[in-house]
Coordinates of C-alpha atoms and ligand atoms in Angstrom, one line a residue:
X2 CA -5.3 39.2 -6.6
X3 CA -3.1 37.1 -8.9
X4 CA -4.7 33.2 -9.8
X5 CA -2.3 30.7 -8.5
X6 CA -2.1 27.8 -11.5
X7 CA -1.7 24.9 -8.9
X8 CA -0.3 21.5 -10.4
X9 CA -1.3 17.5 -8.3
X10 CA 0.7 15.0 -10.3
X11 CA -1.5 11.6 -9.0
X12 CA -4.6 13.9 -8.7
X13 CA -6.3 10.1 -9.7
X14 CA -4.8 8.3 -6.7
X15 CA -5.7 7.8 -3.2
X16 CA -4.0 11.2 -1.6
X17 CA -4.5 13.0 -4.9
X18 CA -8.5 13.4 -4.3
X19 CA -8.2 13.6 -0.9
X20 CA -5.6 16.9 -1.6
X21 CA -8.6 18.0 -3.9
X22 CA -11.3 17.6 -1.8
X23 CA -8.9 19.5 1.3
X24 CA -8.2 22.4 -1.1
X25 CA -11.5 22.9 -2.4
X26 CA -12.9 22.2 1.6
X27 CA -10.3 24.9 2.6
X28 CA -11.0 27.6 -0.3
X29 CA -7.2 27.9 -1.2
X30 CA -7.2 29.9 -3.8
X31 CA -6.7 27.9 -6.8
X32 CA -7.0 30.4 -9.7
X33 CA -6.2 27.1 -12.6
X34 CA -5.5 23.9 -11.8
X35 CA -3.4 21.2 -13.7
X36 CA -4.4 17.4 -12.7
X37 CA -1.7 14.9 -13.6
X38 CA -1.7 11.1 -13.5
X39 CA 0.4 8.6 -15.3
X40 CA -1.4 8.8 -18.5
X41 CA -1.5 5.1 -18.9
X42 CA -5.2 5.2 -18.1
X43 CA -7.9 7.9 -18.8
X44 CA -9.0 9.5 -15.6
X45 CA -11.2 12.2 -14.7
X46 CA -11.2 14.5 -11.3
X47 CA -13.5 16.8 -9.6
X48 CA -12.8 20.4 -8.6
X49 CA -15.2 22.6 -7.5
X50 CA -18.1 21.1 -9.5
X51 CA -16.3 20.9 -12.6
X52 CA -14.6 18.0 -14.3
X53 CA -10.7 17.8 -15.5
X54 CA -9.5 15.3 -17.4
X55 CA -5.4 14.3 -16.1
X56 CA -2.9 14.1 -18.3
X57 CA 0.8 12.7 -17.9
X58 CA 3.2 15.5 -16.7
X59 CA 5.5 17.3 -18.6
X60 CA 8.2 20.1 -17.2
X61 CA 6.9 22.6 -19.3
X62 CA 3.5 22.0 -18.4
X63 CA 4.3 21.8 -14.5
X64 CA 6.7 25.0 -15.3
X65 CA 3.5 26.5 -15.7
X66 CA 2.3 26.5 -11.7
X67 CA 3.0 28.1 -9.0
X68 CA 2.7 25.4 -6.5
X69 CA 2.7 21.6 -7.4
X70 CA 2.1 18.8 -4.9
X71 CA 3.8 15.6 -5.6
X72 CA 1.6 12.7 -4.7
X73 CA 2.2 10.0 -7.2
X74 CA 5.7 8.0 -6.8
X75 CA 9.2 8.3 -6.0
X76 CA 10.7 8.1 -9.5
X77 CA 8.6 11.2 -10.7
X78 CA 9.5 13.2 -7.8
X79 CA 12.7 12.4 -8.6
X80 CA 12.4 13.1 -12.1
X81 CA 10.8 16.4 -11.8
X82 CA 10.6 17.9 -8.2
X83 CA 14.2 20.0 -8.3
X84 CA 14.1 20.8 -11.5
X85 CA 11.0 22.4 -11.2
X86 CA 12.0 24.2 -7.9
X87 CA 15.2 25.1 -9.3
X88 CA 12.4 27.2 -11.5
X89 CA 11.0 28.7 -9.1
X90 CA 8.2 27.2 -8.4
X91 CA 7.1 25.6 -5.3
X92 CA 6.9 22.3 -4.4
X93 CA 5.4 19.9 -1.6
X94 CA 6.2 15.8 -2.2
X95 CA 4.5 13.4 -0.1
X96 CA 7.2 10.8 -2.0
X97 CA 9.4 9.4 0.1
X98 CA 12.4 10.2 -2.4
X99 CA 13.9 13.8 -1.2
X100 CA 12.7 13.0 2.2
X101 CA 16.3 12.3 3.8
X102 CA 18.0 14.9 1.8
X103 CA 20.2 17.2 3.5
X104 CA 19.1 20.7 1.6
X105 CA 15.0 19.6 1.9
X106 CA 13.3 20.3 4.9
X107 CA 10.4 17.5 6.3
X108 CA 8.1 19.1 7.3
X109 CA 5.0 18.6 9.9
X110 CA 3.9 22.5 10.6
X111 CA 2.9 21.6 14.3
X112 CA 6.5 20.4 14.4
X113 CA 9.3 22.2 12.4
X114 CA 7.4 24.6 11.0
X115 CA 10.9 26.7 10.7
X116 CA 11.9 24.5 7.3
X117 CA 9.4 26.7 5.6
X118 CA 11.7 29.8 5.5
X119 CA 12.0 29.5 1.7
X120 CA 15.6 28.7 1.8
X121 CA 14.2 25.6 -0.2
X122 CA 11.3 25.5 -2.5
X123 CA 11.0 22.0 -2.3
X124 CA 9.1 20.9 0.8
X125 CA 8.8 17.3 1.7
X126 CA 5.8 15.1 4.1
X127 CA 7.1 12.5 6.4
X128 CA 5.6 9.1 6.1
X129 CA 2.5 8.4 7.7
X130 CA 2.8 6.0 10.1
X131 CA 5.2 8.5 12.3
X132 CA 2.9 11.5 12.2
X133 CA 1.2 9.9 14.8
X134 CA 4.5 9.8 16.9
X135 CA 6.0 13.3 16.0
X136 CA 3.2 14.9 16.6
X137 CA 1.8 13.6 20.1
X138 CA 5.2 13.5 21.7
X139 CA 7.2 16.7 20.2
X140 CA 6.7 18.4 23.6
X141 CA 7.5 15.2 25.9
X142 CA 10.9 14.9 23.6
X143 CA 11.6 18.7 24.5
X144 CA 11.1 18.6 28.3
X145 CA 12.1 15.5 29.0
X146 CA 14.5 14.2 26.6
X147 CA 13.3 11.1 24.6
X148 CA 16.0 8.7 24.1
X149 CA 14.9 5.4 22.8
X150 CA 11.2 4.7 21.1
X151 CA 10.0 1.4 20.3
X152 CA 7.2 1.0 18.1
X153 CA 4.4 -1.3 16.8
X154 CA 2.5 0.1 14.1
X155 CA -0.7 -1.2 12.9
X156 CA -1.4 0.5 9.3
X157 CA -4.3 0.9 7.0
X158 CA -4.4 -0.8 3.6
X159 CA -5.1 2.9 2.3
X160 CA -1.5 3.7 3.0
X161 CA -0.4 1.5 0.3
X162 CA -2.8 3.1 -2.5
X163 CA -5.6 2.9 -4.4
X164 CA -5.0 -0.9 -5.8
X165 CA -4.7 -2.1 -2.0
X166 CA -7.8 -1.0 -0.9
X167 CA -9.4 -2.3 -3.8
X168 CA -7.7 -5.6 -2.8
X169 CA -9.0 -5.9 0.9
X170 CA -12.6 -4.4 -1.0
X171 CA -12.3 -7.2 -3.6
X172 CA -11.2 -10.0 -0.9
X173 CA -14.2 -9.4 1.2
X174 CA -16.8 -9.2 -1.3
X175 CA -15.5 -13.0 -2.4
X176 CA -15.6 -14.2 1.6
X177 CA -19.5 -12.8 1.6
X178 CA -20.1 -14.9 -1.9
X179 CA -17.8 -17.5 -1.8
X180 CA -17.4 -17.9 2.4
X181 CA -13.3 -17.8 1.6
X182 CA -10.7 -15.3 1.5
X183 CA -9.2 -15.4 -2.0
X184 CA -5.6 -15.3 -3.0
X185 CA -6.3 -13.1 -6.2
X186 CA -3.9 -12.7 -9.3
X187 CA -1.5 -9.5 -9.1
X188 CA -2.9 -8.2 -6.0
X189 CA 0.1 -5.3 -4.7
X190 CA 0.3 -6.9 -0.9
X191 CA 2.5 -9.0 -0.2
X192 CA -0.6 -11.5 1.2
X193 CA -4.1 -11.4 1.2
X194 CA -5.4 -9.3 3.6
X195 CA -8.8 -9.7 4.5
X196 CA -9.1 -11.2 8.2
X197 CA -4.8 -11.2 7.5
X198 CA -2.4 -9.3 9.5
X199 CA 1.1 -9.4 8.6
X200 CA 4.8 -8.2 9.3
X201 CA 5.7 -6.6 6.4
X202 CA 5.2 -2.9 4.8
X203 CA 7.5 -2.3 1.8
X204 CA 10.8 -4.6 1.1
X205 CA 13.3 -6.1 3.6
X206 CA 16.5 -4.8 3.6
X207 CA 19.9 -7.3 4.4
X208 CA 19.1 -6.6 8.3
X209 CA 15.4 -8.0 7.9
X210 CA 13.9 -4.6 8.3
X211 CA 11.3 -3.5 6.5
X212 CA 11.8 -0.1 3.9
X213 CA 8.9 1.6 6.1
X214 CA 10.5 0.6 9.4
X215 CA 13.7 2.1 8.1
X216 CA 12.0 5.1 7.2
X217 CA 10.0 5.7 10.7
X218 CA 13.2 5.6 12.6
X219 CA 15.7 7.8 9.9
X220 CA 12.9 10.3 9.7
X221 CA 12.1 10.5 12.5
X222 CA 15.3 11.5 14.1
X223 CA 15.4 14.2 11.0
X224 CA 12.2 15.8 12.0
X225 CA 13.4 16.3 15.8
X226 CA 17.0 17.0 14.7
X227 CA 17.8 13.7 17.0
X228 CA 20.9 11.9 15.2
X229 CA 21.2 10.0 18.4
X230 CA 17.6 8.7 18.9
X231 CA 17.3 5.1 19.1
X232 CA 13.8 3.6 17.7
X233 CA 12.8 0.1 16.7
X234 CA 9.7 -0.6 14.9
X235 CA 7.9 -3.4 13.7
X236 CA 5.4 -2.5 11.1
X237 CA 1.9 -4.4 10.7
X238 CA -0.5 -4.5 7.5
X239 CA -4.2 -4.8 9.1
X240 CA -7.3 -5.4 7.3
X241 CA -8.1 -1.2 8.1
X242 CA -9.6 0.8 5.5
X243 CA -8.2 4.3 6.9
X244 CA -6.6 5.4 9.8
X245 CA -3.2 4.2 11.5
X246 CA -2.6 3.1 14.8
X247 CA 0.4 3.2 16.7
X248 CA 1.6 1.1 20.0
X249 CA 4.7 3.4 21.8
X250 CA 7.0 2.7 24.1
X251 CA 9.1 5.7 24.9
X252 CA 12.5 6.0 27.3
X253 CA 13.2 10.0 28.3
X254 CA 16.5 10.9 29.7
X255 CA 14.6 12.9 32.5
X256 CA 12.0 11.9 35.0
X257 CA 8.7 12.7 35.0
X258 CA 5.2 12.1 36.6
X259 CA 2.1 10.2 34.2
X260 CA 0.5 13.9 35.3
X261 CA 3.3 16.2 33.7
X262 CA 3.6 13.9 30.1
X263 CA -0.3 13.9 30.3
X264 CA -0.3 17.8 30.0
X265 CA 2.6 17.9 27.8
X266 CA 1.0 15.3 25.2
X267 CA -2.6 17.5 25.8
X268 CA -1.2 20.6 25.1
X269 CA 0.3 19.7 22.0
X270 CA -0.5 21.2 18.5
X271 CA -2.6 19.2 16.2
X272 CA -3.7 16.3 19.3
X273 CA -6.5 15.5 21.0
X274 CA -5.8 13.6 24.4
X275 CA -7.9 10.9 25.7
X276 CA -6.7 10.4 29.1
X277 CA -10.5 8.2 30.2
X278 CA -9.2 5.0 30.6
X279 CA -11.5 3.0 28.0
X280 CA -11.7 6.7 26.1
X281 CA -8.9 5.3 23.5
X282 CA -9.2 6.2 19.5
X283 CA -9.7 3.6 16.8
X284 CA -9.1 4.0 13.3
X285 CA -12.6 3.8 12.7
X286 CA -13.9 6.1 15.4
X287 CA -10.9 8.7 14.8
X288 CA -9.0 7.8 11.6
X289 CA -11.6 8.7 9.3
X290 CA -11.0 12.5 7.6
X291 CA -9.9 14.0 10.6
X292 CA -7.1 16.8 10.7
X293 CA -5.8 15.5 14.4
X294 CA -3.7 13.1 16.0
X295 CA -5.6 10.7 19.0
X296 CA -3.7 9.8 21.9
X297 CA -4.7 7.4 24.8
X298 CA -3.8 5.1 27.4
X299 CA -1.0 6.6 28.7
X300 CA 0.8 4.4 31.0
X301 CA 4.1 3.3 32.8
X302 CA 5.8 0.8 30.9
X303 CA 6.6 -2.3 33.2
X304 CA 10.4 -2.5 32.0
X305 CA 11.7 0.7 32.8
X306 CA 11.1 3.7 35.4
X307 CA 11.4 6.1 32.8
X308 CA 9.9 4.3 30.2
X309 CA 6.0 5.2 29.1
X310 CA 3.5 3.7 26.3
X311 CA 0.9 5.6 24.6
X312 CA -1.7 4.5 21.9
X313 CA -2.4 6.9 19.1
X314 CA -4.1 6.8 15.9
X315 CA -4.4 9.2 12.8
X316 CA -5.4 9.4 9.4
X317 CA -2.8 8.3 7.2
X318 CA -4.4 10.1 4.1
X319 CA -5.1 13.5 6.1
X320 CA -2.6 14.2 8.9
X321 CA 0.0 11.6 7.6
X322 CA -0.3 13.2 3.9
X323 CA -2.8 15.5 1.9
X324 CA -3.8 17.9 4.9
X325 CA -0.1 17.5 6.0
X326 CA 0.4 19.2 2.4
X327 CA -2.2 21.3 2.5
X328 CA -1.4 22.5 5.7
X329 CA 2.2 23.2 4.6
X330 CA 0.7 25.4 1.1
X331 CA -1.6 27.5 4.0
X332 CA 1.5 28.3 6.1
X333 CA 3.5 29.5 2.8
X334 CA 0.1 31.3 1.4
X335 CA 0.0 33.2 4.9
X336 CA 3.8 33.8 4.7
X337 CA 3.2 35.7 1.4
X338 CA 5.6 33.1 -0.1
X339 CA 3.4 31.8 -3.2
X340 CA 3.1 35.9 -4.4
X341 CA -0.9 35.5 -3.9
Ligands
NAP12 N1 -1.6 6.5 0.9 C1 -1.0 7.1 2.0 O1 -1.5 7.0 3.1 C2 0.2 7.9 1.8 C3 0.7 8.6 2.9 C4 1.9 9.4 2.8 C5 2.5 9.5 1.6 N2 2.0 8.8 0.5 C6 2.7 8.9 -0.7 O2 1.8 9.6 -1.6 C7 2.0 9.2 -3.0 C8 0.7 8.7 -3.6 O3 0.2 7.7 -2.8 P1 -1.3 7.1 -3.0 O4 -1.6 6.3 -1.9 O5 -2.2 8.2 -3.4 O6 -1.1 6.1 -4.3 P2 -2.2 5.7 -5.4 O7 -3.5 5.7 -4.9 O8 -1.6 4.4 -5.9 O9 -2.1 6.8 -6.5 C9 -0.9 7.0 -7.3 C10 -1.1 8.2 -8.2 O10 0.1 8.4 -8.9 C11 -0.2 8.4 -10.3 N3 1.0 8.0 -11.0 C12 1.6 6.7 -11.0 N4 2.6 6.7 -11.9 C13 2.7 7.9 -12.4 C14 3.6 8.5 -13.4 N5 4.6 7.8 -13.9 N6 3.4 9.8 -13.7 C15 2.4 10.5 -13.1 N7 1.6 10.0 -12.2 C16 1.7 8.7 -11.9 C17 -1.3 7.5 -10.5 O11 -2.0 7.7 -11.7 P3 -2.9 6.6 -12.4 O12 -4.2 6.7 -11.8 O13 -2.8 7.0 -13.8 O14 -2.2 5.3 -12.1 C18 -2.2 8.0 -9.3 O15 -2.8 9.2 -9.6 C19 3.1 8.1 -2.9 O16 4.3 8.6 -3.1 C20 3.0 7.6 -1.4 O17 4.2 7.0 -1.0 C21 0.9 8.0 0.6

């Protein structure tokens, strides 16, 4: 059997071990691997018991691989990701960059698995807050029609990187010392966050929405081929480690009875269905490296008859990222698409 000389540019960051750790976990046949990180710091990963060092990433050295996840930022995506698969080789970005581009397919296998037909070798990952939404209610939007979905999210510092969880890590150790929550010098959130919640995940844009609000709706209607879908979200920094959580509100065109979503929303791919009525996830029971999306407390909505809310939570670094990825290199290793 051939090797497959696989490529993770930001193999040092947050997703970038946890796409490791899911590809050794998963025995994808990595015949070489090529670890790349900015190369403004010596760093050192872990594959299969033996250590790489990363170096910054050049075309001719990424021209080298077969398959090369993208899991570092939007400007080296950009820099790299089309030329590459103009070369043949394939790629999977968890950037937001290519995400809204007409000729790349985002991708959530238990979703659109059909933008994996290898018209495009360049494969992006949705954003991880609406994994959670995408995935629990693909089948409720095909039987009944949704029409408007309103959204609070609730997201883990871990979904902005490595330096934010070292911040919420860092502000917690000082309130056990010190008995205060710090303000400390070039942290990456916009405010502290320890015991902190706050309004505000990426920039605001002239309306006063945030970039990743912007991104949940606009991707959103991509991923369900939904032009017309309306959403509103407001998305919320918590003092979470892992895991995001998600309040919906969602308006179908059709009717339907809290028994037929239930079984719609339980038989999807990829969720697990709480429908107990105290048996809701948490990021820390069911955010925590798992490969599912939770769902509970389905319920009416009081403002509309057609209107229902559901609670679900998902791991931002799996589902809403490096298994997302991974996922998407098993599907095109089973399609025969990667020649191994
Ligand atoms: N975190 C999530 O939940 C999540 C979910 C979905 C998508 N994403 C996306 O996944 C990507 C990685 O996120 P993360 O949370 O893992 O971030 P992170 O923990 O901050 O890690 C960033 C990685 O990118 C590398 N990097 C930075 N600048 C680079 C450059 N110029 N050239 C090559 N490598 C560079 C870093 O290397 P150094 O160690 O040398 O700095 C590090 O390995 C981002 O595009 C993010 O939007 C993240």
């Amino acid at each position: 059997m051939p090797a497959l000389t696989v490529g993770v540019v930001g193999a040092s960051g947050m997703v970038g071990g946890e796409l490791l750790a899911l590809l050794e976990k998963r025995r994808f046949p990595v015949g070489k691997l090529l670890p790349f990180n900015s190369g403004r710091r010596e760093s050192f990963v872990r594959f299969r018991g033996k250590r790489y060092r990363c170096s910054a990433p050049a075309l001719t050295a990424l021209k080298e691989c077969g398959l090369v996840f993208f899991v570092s930022t939007d400007e080296v995506s950009a820099r790299f990701g089309k030329k590459l698969a103009a070369a043949g080789t394939w790629c999977i970005d968890d950037s937001s960059h290519f995400r809204l581009d007409p000729s790349v397919p985002l991708v959530i296998p238990e979703v659109n698995p059909g933008g994996l037909d290898g018209r495009s070798r360049f494969v992006a990952g949705p954003n991880c807050t609406i994994t959670g939404a995408a995935v629990s209610l693909t089948r409720v939007h095909r039987r009944f029609g949704i029409k408007e979905l309103r959204l609070a999210t609730y997201q883990a510092v871990s979904g902005a990187g490595k330096s934010a969880m070292e911040q919420l890590r860092a502000e917690l150790s000082h309130w056990l010392k010190k008995g205060r929550v710090p303000d400390l010098p070039g942290r990456g959130l916009p405010h502290p966050i320890a015991f902190n919640v706050f309004p505000q995940v990426g920039g605001f844009d002239a309306e006063g929405n945030s970039s990743e609000e912007n991104k949940v709706a606009a991707e959103l209607r991509k991923i369900w081929s939904a032009p017309g879908l309306r959403v509103s979200c407001t998305a919320v920094r918590v003092p979470v480690l892992r895991g995001h959580s998600l309040a919906i509100w969602a308006r179908t065109g059709k009717p339907w009875t809290l028994k037929s979503l239930g079984r719609e929303i339980a038989a999807a791919e990829g969720v697990e269905f709480r429908p107990g009525r105290g048996d809701y996830p948490t990021p820390l029971g069911e955010g925590d490296r798992t490969f599912k999306v939770y769902a509970g407390r389905l319920r009416r909505s009081g403002t509309h008859p057609r209107e229902f809310q559901l609670w679900a939570v998902s791991d931002n670094l799996y589902k809403g990222a490096a298994w997302n990825s991974v996922q998407i290199a098993e599907k095109l290793l089973t399609a025969g698409k990667l020649g191994v």
